[in-house]
Amino acid sequence: MTSTVTPTTSAAESTTRTKQERPSLTYKEAFRQYLYGPSQQESEQMVLNQTQLVSNPAHFDNHFRTSINDVPITVAKEYVHTNQPLHLHEFAIEQASPALTQNASDNGNVLVMMHGYGAGLGFFYKNFDGLSAGLRDWNIYALDWLGYGLSSRPKFTIQTAKMSETRQAGSATTDTNSETIIKAVEETENWFVESLEAWRQAKNIKTFTLMGHSMGGYLAAAYAFKYPENVNKLIMVSPAGVETGYTPDLDESSFLSLFRKDSQVEEIKEKGPELQEELGPNLNAYDESKYQEPARRNVGKLFTYLWNKHISPFALVRNSSFFGPKLVSNWSYWRFGRFPEAEREAMHMYSYRTFGARPSGEYAITRILAPGALARMPLLTRVQDKLKCPSVWIYGDNDWMHAPSGFEAANIMNRIGRRDLFAEFHVVPKAGHHVYLDNVGKFNNVVLNFIKRKV
């Protein structure tokens, strides 16, 4: 059943959006930003100030209290090789009193939001108001992964010898070092998973709903696989590393059109449909035998060389001195160009400071993914045995991530036939890979309906 979804309007959306025409900073502006621009902490605060939660808490009748914290964590040296103290950086949206905050935590009413590759918690700024309005009895925490944003940035030391020789562990045609790959991937996953688990313990949170975007989605799934008892529900937002290198024998544009529904997202009933109707007739009719043709992502030789040498794409920003802000603005002014000027400038500076910070966790991507963004240990081969909670797989209709693989992952989980493992699949219209930014209201609606759906 399809019904109209009324977008949840955030403070960031309440201002009229006008597409900015200027393509990037001038060299003079870039030079001034390099010398006098706000710090990483200040630029994060500029972004969070765009929310009602921070700038006008009375909008929520002072129902919430927000804070920005560095939470000390203790991670065994077998997972993170450092003698330095570690912390995860968080933006916390909690109940007004400590007692109510603890009560929400005790009841599992906790949403943890994890960003994608190269990003930071501030990228979710447009979602905080809307999600909080829909989850008034919940605590929401947005974190910077270890090695990203304002979290600790220890040296990334996981060995990768011989990994460049193959694409995926167990590949019959290319793999000669599966054990090497599996070891490096597992060590890399644990680098992030164990730091997130240490944060959970430090916060005294029993169970929570976990959301991850892009590579953060991959790592969120890895956490759910290792600590299934801690995760109530899993929200996969345009996740990386799902596909196995094969795609359904189905034209992708036709596939996505099945779910556009006249530019509306299907609203899920609170109790949900019968299990056999979880994702509609299109999913039930999906033919697994069609999952045959190799996925093709054309990757240039230079890109492949740099990838296999584990050279970070952000090194260019760091090594460009006063050209750095201009380089980033070529992307940020395009990416955030339709936002109001204050938001665009805040997100530009936040992106520049985040991209240019000391390198650390960004090196994980070449251990987890092969050139072309195919996972060395794909999630699609692991969900059936390791995912033990309900999940939702969300993509934009102009997403460069492989939506049919998320569709298949949801199908795999629903074929198990257990209501406590149900899965949903959604394609949000007028959205790309950053679906949570591109169509905020409809993305928030999908998330809220999934969270509120009874198991």
PDB file of C-alpha atoms in Angstrom, residues 218-403:
ATOM      1  CA  TYR A 218      29.637  -1.623   6.226  1.00  0.00           C
ATOM      2  CA  LEU A 219      31.282  -1.135   9.623  1.00  0.00           C
ATOM      3  CA  ALA A 220      27.904  -0.928  11.375  1.00  0.00           C
ATOM      4  CA  ALA A 221      27.043  -4.317   9.881  1.00  0.00           C
ATOM      5  CA  ALA A 222      30.407  -5.673  11.033  1.00  0.00           C
ATOM      6  CA  TYR A 223      29.566  -4.505  14.558  1.00  0.00           C
ATOM      7  CA  ALA A 224      26.127  -6.130  14.390  1.00  0.00           C
ATOM      8  CA  PHE A 225      27.720  -9.374  13.205  1.00  0.00           C
ATOM      9  CA  LYS A 226      30.176  -9.464  16.112  1.00  0.00           C
ATOM     10  CA  TYR A 227      27.893  -8.108  18.855  1.00  0.00           C
ATOM     11  CA  PRO A 228      24.370  -9.165  17.841  1.00  0.00           C
ATOM     12  CA  GLU A 229      23.144  -9.009  21.431  1.00  0.00           C
ATOM     13  CA  ASN A 230      23.742  -5.239  21.493  1.00  0.00           C
ATOM     14  CA  VAL A 231      21.914  -4.206  18.314  1.00  0.00           C
ATOM     15  CA  ASN A 232      18.123  -3.938  18.281  1.00  0.00           C
ATOM     16  CA  LYS A 233      17.820  -2.819  14.661  1.00  0.00           C
ATOM     17  CA  LEU A 234      20.259  -2.008  11.862  1.00  0.00           C
ATOM     18  CA  ILE A 235      19.807   0.919   9.452  1.00  0.00           C
ATOM     19  CA  MET A 236      21.957   0.613   6.329  1.00  0.00           C
ATOM     20  CA  VAL A 237      22.154   3.897   4.424  1.00  0.00           C
ATOM     21  CA  SER A 238      23.614   3.440   0.938  1.00  0.00           C
ATOM     22  CA  PRO A 239      26.123   0.986   2.422  1.00  0.00           C
ATOM     23  CA  ALA A 240      29.439   0.147   0.827  1.00  0.00           C
ATOM     24  CA  GLY A 241      30.714  -3.381   0.434  1.00  0.00           C
ATOM     25  CA  VAL A 242      27.453  -5.258  -0.021  1.00  0.00           C
ATOM     26  CA  GLU A 243      27.767  -6.807  -3.476  1.00  0.00           C
ATOM     27  CA  THR A 244      29.731  -9.926  -4.296  1.00  0.00           C
ATOM     28  CA  GLY A 245      30.849  -8.785  -7.721  1.00  0.00           C
ATOM     29  CA  TYR A 246      27.671 -10.097  -9.311  1.00  0.00           C
ATOM     30  CA  THR A 247      24.495  -8.253 -10.215  1.00  0.00           C
ATOM     31  CA  PRO A 248      20.985  -9.462 -11.041  1.00  0.00           C
ATOM     32  CA  ASP A 249      20.136  -9.862 -14.717  1.00  0.00           C
ATOM     33  CA  LEU A 250      17.979  -6.766 -14.439  1.00  0.00           C
ATOM     34  CA  ASP A 251      18.374  -3.297 -15.889  1.00  0.00           C
ATOM     35  CA  GLU A 252      19.126  -1.010 -12.939  1.00  0.00           C
ATOM     36  CA  SER A 253      17.076   1.914 -14.196  1.00  0.00           C
ATOM     37  CA  SER A 254      14.089  -0.393 -14.541  1.00  0.00           C
ATOM     38  CA  PHE A 255      14.833  -1.884 -11.150  1.00  0.00           C
ATOM     39  CA  LEU A 256      14.847   1.492  -9.416  1.00  0.00           C
ATOM     40  CA  SER A 257      11.685   2.593 -11.186  1.00  0.00           C
ATOM     41  CA  LEU A 258       9.815  -0.230  -9.455  1.00  0.00           C
ATOM     42  CA  PHE A 259      10.204   1.643  -6.168  1.00  0.00           C
ATOM     43  CA  ARG A 260       9.754   5.298  -7.165  1.00  0.00           C
ATOM     44  CA  LYS A 261       5.978   5.152  -6.806  1.00  0.00           C
ATOM     45  CA  ASP A 262       5.317   8.591  -8.282  1.00  0.00           C
ATOM     46  CA  SER A 263       8.112  10.169  -6.206  1.00  0.00           C
ATOM     47  CA  GLN A 264       6.700   8.861  -2.942  1.00  0.00           C
ATOM     48  CA  VAL A 265       8.234   6.557  -0.382  1.00  0.00           C
ATOM     49  CA  GLU A 266       6.057   3.759   0.889  1.00  0.00           C
ATOM     50  CA  GLU A 267       4.942   4.419   4.434  1.00  0.00           C
ATOM     51  CA  ILE A 268       5.127   1.310   6.572  1.00  0.00           C
ATOM     52  CA  LYS A 269       2.193   0.481   8.816  1.00  0.00           C
ATOM     53  CA  GLU A 270       3.119   0.435  12.474  1.00  0.00           C
ATOM     54  CA  LYS A 271       2.608  -3.302  12.769  1.00  0.00           C
ATOM     55  CA  GLY A 272       3.845  -4.019   9.256  1.00  0.00           C
ATOM     56  CA  PRO A 273       2.484  -6.308   6.558  1.00  0.00           C
ATOM     57  CA  GLU A 274       2.485 -10.064   6.589  1.00  0.00           C
ATOM     58  CA  LEU A 275       5.931 -11.555   6.201  1.00  0.00           C
ATOM     59  CA  GLN A 276       5.335 -12.720   2.623  1.00  0.00           C
ATOM     60  CA  GLU A 277       4.443  -9.136   1.725  1.00  0.00           C
ATOM     61  CA  GLU A 278       7.438  -7.526   3.429  1.00  0.00           C
ATOM     62  CA  LEU A 279       8.786  -5.814   0.345  1.00  0.00           C
ATOM     63  CA  GLY A 280       5.899  -6.241  -2.055  1.00  0.00           C
ATOM     64  CA  PRO A 281       5.327  -8.544  -5.019  1.00  0.00           C
ATOM     65  CA  ASN A 282       8.476  -7.434  -6.844  1.00  0.00           C
ATOM     66  CA  LEU A 283      10.721  -8.837  -4.141  1.00  0.00           C
ATOM     67  CA  ASN A 284       8.726 -12.046  -3.780  1.00  0.00           C
ATOM     68  CA  ALA A 285       9.040 -12.634  -7.520  1.00  0.00           C
ATOM     69  CA  TYR A 286      12.787 -11.978  -7.537  1.00  0.00           C
ATOM     70  CA  ASP A 287      14.674 -14.837  -9.155  1.00  0.00           C
ATOM     71  CA  GLU A 288      17.867 -15.687  -7.309  1.00  0.00           C
ATOM     72  CA  SER A 289      19.125 -17.676 -10.293  1.00  0.00           C
ATOM     73  CA  LYS A 290      19.472 -14.400 -12.197  1.00  0.00           C
ATOM     74  CA  TYR A 291      22.256 -13.281  -9.891  1.00  0.00           C
ATOM     75  CA  GLN A 292      24.938 -14.147 -12.424  1.00  0.00           C
ATOM     76  CA  GLU A 293      26.527 -11.321 -14.402  1.00  0.00           C
ATOM     77  CA  PRO A 294      29.706  -9.778 -12.989  1.00  0.00           C
ATOM     78  CA  ALA A 295      29.418  -6.202 -11.807  1.00  0.00           C
ATOM     79  CA  ARG A 296      31.538  -3.847 -13.863  1.00  0.00           C
ATOM     80  CA  ARG A 297      33.001  -0.707 -12.349  1.00  0.00           C
ATOM     81  CA  ASN A 298      35.549   0.763 -14.706  1.00  0.00           C
ATOM     82  CA  VAL A 299      38.527   1.943 -12.696  1.00  0.00           C
ATOM     83  CA  GLY A 300      41.515   3.682 -14.279  1.00  0.00           C
ATOM     84  CA  LYS A 301      45.008   2.221 -14.023  1.00  0.00           C
ATOM     85  CA  LEU A 302      46.350   5.219 -12.097  1.00  0.00           C
ATOM     86  CA  PHE A 303      43.490   5.027  -9.602  1.00  0.00           C
ATOM     87  CA  THR A 304      44.057   1.284  -9.163  1.00  0.00           C
ATOM     88  CA  TYR A 305      47.788   1.850  -8.626  1.00  0.00           C
ATOM     89  CA  LEU A 306      47.203   4.530  -5.987  1.00  0.00           C
ATOM     90  CA  TRP A 307      44.552   2.381  -4.303  1.00  0.00           C
ATOM     91  CA  ASN A 308      46.803  -0.675  -4.105  1.00  0.00           C
ATOM     92  CA  LYS A 309      49.584   1.504  -2.697  1.00  0.00           C
ATOM     93  CA  HIS A 310      47.116   2.654   0.004  1.00  0.00           C
ATOM     94  CA  ILE A 311      47.547   6.322  -0.893  1.00  0.00           C
ATOM     95  CA  SER A 312      44.801   8.423   0.663  1.00  0.00           C
ATOM     96  CA  PRO A 313      42.781  10.702  -1.641  1.00  0.00           C
ATOM     97  CA  PHE A 314      42.863  13.326   1.126  1.00  0.00           C
ATOM     98  CA  ALA A 315      46.655  13.578   0.936  1.00  0.00           C
ATOM     99  CA  LEU A 316      46.212  16.067  -1.908  1.00  0.00           C
ATOM    100  CA  VAL A 317      44.229  18.395   0.370  1.00  0.00           C
ATOM    101  CA  ARG A 318      46.822  18.150   3.145  1.00  0.00           C
ATOM    102  CA  ASN A 319      49.728  18.793   0.806  1.00  0.00           C
ATOM    103  CA  SER A 320      48.155  21.711  -1.039  1.00  0.00           C
ATOM    104  CA  SER A 321      48.726  24.313   1.704  1.00  0.00           C
ATOM    105  CA  PHE A 322      46.669  27.423   0.887  1.00  0.00           C
ATOM    106  CA  PHE A 323      45.225  25.762  -2.256  1.00  0.00           C
ATOM    107  CA  GLY A 324      43.472  23.227  -0.016  1.00  0.00           C
ATOM    108  CA  PRO A 325      40.321  25.272   0.669  1.00  0.00           C
ATOM    109  CA  LYS A 326      39.885  25.921  -3.051  1.00  0.00           C
ATOM    110  CA  LEU A 327      40.311  22.239  -3.912  1.00  0.00           C
ATOM    111  CA  VAL A 328      37.671  21.268  -1.369  1.00  0.00           C
ATOM    112  CA  SER A 329      35.354  24.054  -2.514  1.00  0.00           C
ATOM    113  CA  ASN A 330      35.276  22.527  -5.996  1.00  0.00           C
ATOM    114  CA  TRP A 331      33.396  19.663  -4.348  1.00  0.00           C
ATOM    115  CA  SER A 332      31.679  21.347  -1.399  1.00  0.00           C
ATOM    116  CA  TYR A 333      30.182  24.247  -3.368  1.00  0.00           C
ATOM    117  CA  TRP A 334      28.748  21.737  -5.799  1.00  0.00           C
ATOM    118  CA  ARG A 335      27.591  19.316  -3.105  1.00  0.00           C
ATOM    119  CA  PHE A 336      26.025  21.903  -0.800  1.00  0.00           C
ATOM    120  CA  GLY A 337      25.280  24.514  -3.462  1.00  0.00           C
ATOM    121  CA  ARG A 338      21.503  24.291  -3.091  1.00  0.00           C
ATOM    122  CA  PHE A 339      21.654  24.930   0.656  1.00  0.00           C
ATOM    123  CA  PRO A 340      21.300  28.404   2.199  1.00  0.00           C
ATOM    124  CA  GLU A 341      24.574  30.319   2.156  1.00  0.00           C
ATOM    125  CA  ALA A 342      25.256  29.995   5.894  1.00  0.00           C
ATOM    126  CA  GLU A 343      24.850  26.216   5.721  1.00  0.00           C
ATOM    127  CA  ARG A 344      26.925  25.937   2.570  1.00  0.00           C
ATOM    128  CA  GLU A 345      29.792  27.900   4.099  1.00  0.00           C
ATOM    129  CA  ALA A 346      29.609  25.958   7.370  1.00  0.00           C
ATOM    130  CA  MET A 347      29.655  22.600   5.573  1.00  0.00           C
ATOM    131  CA  HIS A 348      32.476  23.742   3.299  1.00  0.00           C
ATOM    132  CA  MET A 349      34.712  24.688   6.238  1.00  0.00           C
ATOM    133  CA  TYR A 350      33.716  21.557   8.145  1.00  0.00           C
ATOM    134  CA  SER A 351      34.586  19.405   5.136  1.00  0.00           C
ATOM    135  CA  TYR A 352      37.902  21.182   4.584  1.00  0.00           C
ATOM    136  CA  ARG A 353      38.985  20.796   8.212  1.00  0.00           C
ATOM    137  CA  THR A 354      37.813  17.176   8.331  1.00  0.00           C
ATOM    138  CA  PHE A 355      39.483  16.171   5.057  1.00  0.00           C
ATOM    139  CA  GLY A 356      42.707  17.919   6.002  1.00  0.00           C
ATOM    140  CA  ALA A 357      43.124  16.524   9.521  1.00  0.00           C
ATOM    141  CA  ARG A 358      45.882  14.090  10.425  1.00  0.00           C
ATOM    142  CA  PRO A 359      45.493  10.852   8.420  1.00  0.00           C
ATOM    143  CA  SER A 360      44.354   7.768  10.291  1.00  0.00           C
ATOM    144  CA  GLY A 361      41.149   5.777   9.803  1.00  0.00           C
ATOM    145  CA  GLU A 362      40.854   6.728   6.133  1.00  0.00           C
ATOM    146  CA  TYR A 363      43.540   4.149   5.310  1.00  0.00           C
ATOM    147  CA  ALA A 364      41.112   1.392   6.234  1.00  0.00           C
ATOM    148  CA  ILE A 365      39.175   1.707   3.004  1.00  0.00           C
ATOM    149  CA  THR A 366      41.819   0.020   0.847  1.00  0.00           C
ATOM    150  CA  ARG A 367      41.960  -2.898   3.290  1.00  0.00           C
ATOM    151  CA  ILE A 368      38.179  -3.389   3.258  1.00  0.00           C
ATOM    152  CA  LEU A 369      37.401  -2.569  -0.371  1.00  0.00           C
ATOM    153  CA  ALA A 370      39.234  -3.445  -3.572  1.00  0.00           C
ATOM    154  CA  PRO A 371      39.551  -0.926  -6.430  1.00  0.00           C
ATOM    155  CA  GLY A 372      36.068  -0.207  -7.733  1.00  0.00           C
ATOM    156  CA  ALA A 373      34.571  -0.263  -4.222  1.00  0.00           C
ATOM    157  CA  LEU A 374      33.890  -4.005  -4.192  1.00  0.00           C
ATOM    158  CA  ALA A 375      34.318  -5.477  -0.720  1.00  0.00           C
ATOM    159  CA  ARG A 376      37.045  -8.010  -0.155  1.00  0.00           C
ATOM    160  CA  MET A 377      34.609  -9.802   2.193  1.00  0.00           C
ATOM    161  CA  PRO A 378      31.144  -8.778   0.899  1.00  0.00           C
ATOM    162  CA  LEU A 379      28.269  -8.315   3.316  1.00  0.00           C
ATOM    163  CA  LEU A 380      25.956 -10.226   0.995  1.00  0.00           C
ATOM    164  CA  THR A 381      27.822 -13.448   1.766  1.00  0.00           C
ATOM    165  CA  ARG A 382      27.529 -12.891   5.531  1.00  0.00           C
ATOM    166  CA  VAL A 383      24.094 -11.489   6.341  1.00  0.00           C
ATOM    167  CA  GLN A 384      22.220 -14.793   6.364  1.00  0.00           C
ATOM    168  CA  ASP A 385      24.425 -16.373   9.003  1.00  0.00           C
ATOM    169  CA  LYS A 386      25.486 -13.343  11.033  1.00  0.00           C
ATOM    170  CA  LEU A 387      22.744 -10.702  11.010  1.00  0.00           C
ATOM    171  CA  LYS A 388      20.442 -11.309  13.989  1.00  0.00           C
ATOM    172  CA  CYS A 389      18.186  -8.244  14.002  1.00  0.00           C
ATOM    173  CA  PRO A 390      15.709  -6.420  11.732  1.00  0.00           C
ATOM    174  CA  SER A 391      17.343  -4.267   9.067  1.00  0.00           C
ATOM    175  CA  VAL A 392      16.455  -1.614   6.520  1.00  0.00           C
ATOM    176  CA  TRP A 393      18.429  -0.915   3.351  1.00  0.00           C
ATOM    177  CA  ILE A 394      18.036   2.648   2.043  1.00  0.00           C
ATOM    178  CA  TYR A 395      19.304   4.061  -1.254  1.00  0.00           C
ATOM    179  CA  GLY A 396      18.774   7.181  -3.340  1.00  0.00           C
ATOM    180  CA  ASP A 397      17.260   6.847  -6.794  1.00  0.00           C
ATOM    181  CA  ASN A 398      20.445   8.425  -8.205  1.00  0.00           C
ATOM    182  CA  ASP A 399      22.759   6.482  -5.908  1.00  0.00           C
ATOM    183  CA  TRP A 400      26.071   5.230  -7.226  1.00  0.00           C
ATOM    184  CA  MET A 401      26.065   2.428  -4.686  1.00  0.00           C
ATOM    185  CA  HIS A 402      24.660  -0.852  -5.987  1.00  0.00           C
ATOM    186  CA  ALA A 403      21.033  -0.801  -4.837  1.00  0.00           C
TER     187      ALA A 403
END
